[in-house]
Amino acid sequence: MKTVDRVFGWLLFLGGIGHGLGCLKAYGHSPELLLWSECATLAGWLLAGLNLLRAGRPTDRALGWVSFVGCLGWVVVTLAFGRLIENMLDFRALINLILALALAAFSLRTALGTITQIELPRPVEQG
């Protein structure tokens, strides 16, 4: 499951690269729109990085909660984008929604501490 978790994180990062290049092509003539569009690219990269960090620290519950809330925010953004373009089944909206929901599930699992933690053996008491 750890590998699947990381794959989703890297897919979100790669999607950010595609978004950034697409924004440059679409809004290169409009610096204001380009700036805000590239801010969304940065947000996606930060969320991907947060999830990749969380995947490597499966017992960090605080990081799990931060990542979970970020993923829920990304779900809201993708749903809003789908409604704005009036096509909830658009590939861009749909793939980001799937990635965000999967990463939210992995993040919640980390946040709730449901991953088995390694316990060190306790010393045997003498006497």
C-alpha positions in Angstrom: 0.0 0.0 0.0 2.9 2.3 0.7 4.0 2.1 -3.0 0.4 2.8 -4.2 0.3 5.8 -1.8 3.6 7.2 -3.3 2.4 6.5 -6.9 -0.6 8.8 -6.3 1.6 11.5 -4.8 3.9 11.4 -7.8 0.9 11.4 -10.2 -0.3 14.6 -8.5 3.2 16.1 -9.0 3.3 15.1 -12.6 -0.2 16.5 -13.1 1.2 19.8 -11.7 3.9 19.8 -14.4 1.2 19.3 -17.1 -0.9 22.1 -15.5 2.0 24.5 -15.4 2.9 23.9 -19.0 -0.7 24.1 -20.1 -1.1 27.4 -18.2 2.0 28.8 -19.8 0.6 28.0 -23.3 -2.9 29.2 -22.6 -2.2 32.3 -20.5 1.3 33.4 -21.7 -0.3 36.5 -23.2 -2.0 37.5 -19.9 0.5 37.8 -17.0 -2.3 38.2 -14.4 -4.1 35.0 -15.3 -0.8 33.2 -15.7 0.3 34.2 -12.2 -2.8 32.9 -10.6 -2.9 29.7 -12.7 0.7 28.9 -11.8 -0.2 29.4 -8.2 -2.6 26.5 -8.6 0.4 24.5 -10.0 2.4 25.4 -6.9 -0.4 24.4 -4.6 -0.6 21.0 -6.4 3.1 20.5 -6.0 3.0 21.4 -2.4 0.2 19.0 -1.7 2.0 16.3 -3.7 5.1 16.9 -1.7 3.2 16.8 1.6 1.7 13.5 0.7 5.0 12.0 -0.4 6.5 13.2 2.9 3.6 11.6 4.8 4.0 8.3 2.9 7.5 8.1 4.2 6.4 8.9 7.8 3.5 6.5 8.4 3.3 7.2 12.2 3.3 11.0 11.9 -0.4 11.6 12.8 -0.1 15.4 12.7 1.3 15.3 9.2 -1.5 13.0 8.3 -4.1 15.5 9.5 -2.5 18.4 7.6 -2.3 16.3 4.5 -5.9 15.1 4.9 -7.2 18.7 5.1 -5.2 19.7 2.1 -6.6 16.8 0.1 -10.1 17.8 1.1 -9.4 21.3 -0.1 -8.1 19.9 -3.4 -11.4 17.9 -3.7 -13.4 21.1 -3.4 -11.2 22.9 -5.9 -11.6 20.1 -8.5 -15.3 19.9 -8.0 -15.6 23.7 -8.4 -13.4 23.5 -11.6 -15.7 20.8 -13.0 -18.8 22.9 -12.3 -17.1 26.0 -13.8 -16.4 24.3 -17.1 -19.8 22.6 -16.9 -18.3 19.1 -17.4 -17.7 17.1 -14.2 -16.4 14.2 -16.3 -13.6 16.3 -17.9 -10.4 14.4 -17.7 -8.6 17.2 -15.8 -11.3 17.5 -13.1 -11.9 13.7 -12.9 -8.2 12.7 -12.5 -7.5 15.3 -9.9 -10.6 14.3 -8.0 -9.6 10.6 -8.0 -6.0 11.5 -6.9 -7.3 13.8 -4.2 -9.8 11.3 -2.8 -7.2 8.5 -2.8 -4.6 10.6 -1.1 -7.2 11.8 1.4 -8.0 8.2 2.3 -4.3 7.4 2.8 -3.9 10.6 4.8 -6.8 9.8 7.0 -5.4 6.4 7.6 -2.1 8.0 8.8 -4.0 10.6 10.8 -6.0 8.1 12.7 -2.9 6.0 13.4 -4.4 2.8 11.9 -1.0 1.7 10.5 0.6 -0.9 12.7 3.5 0.6 14.6 6.6 -1.3 15.5 6.9 -1.8 19.2 10.2 -2.4 20.9 10.3 -5.3 23.3 9.9 -4.3 26.9 12.5 -5.3 29.4 11.7 -8.3 31.6 11.4 -7.4 35.2 13.5 -9.4 37.6 12.4 -10.6 41.0 
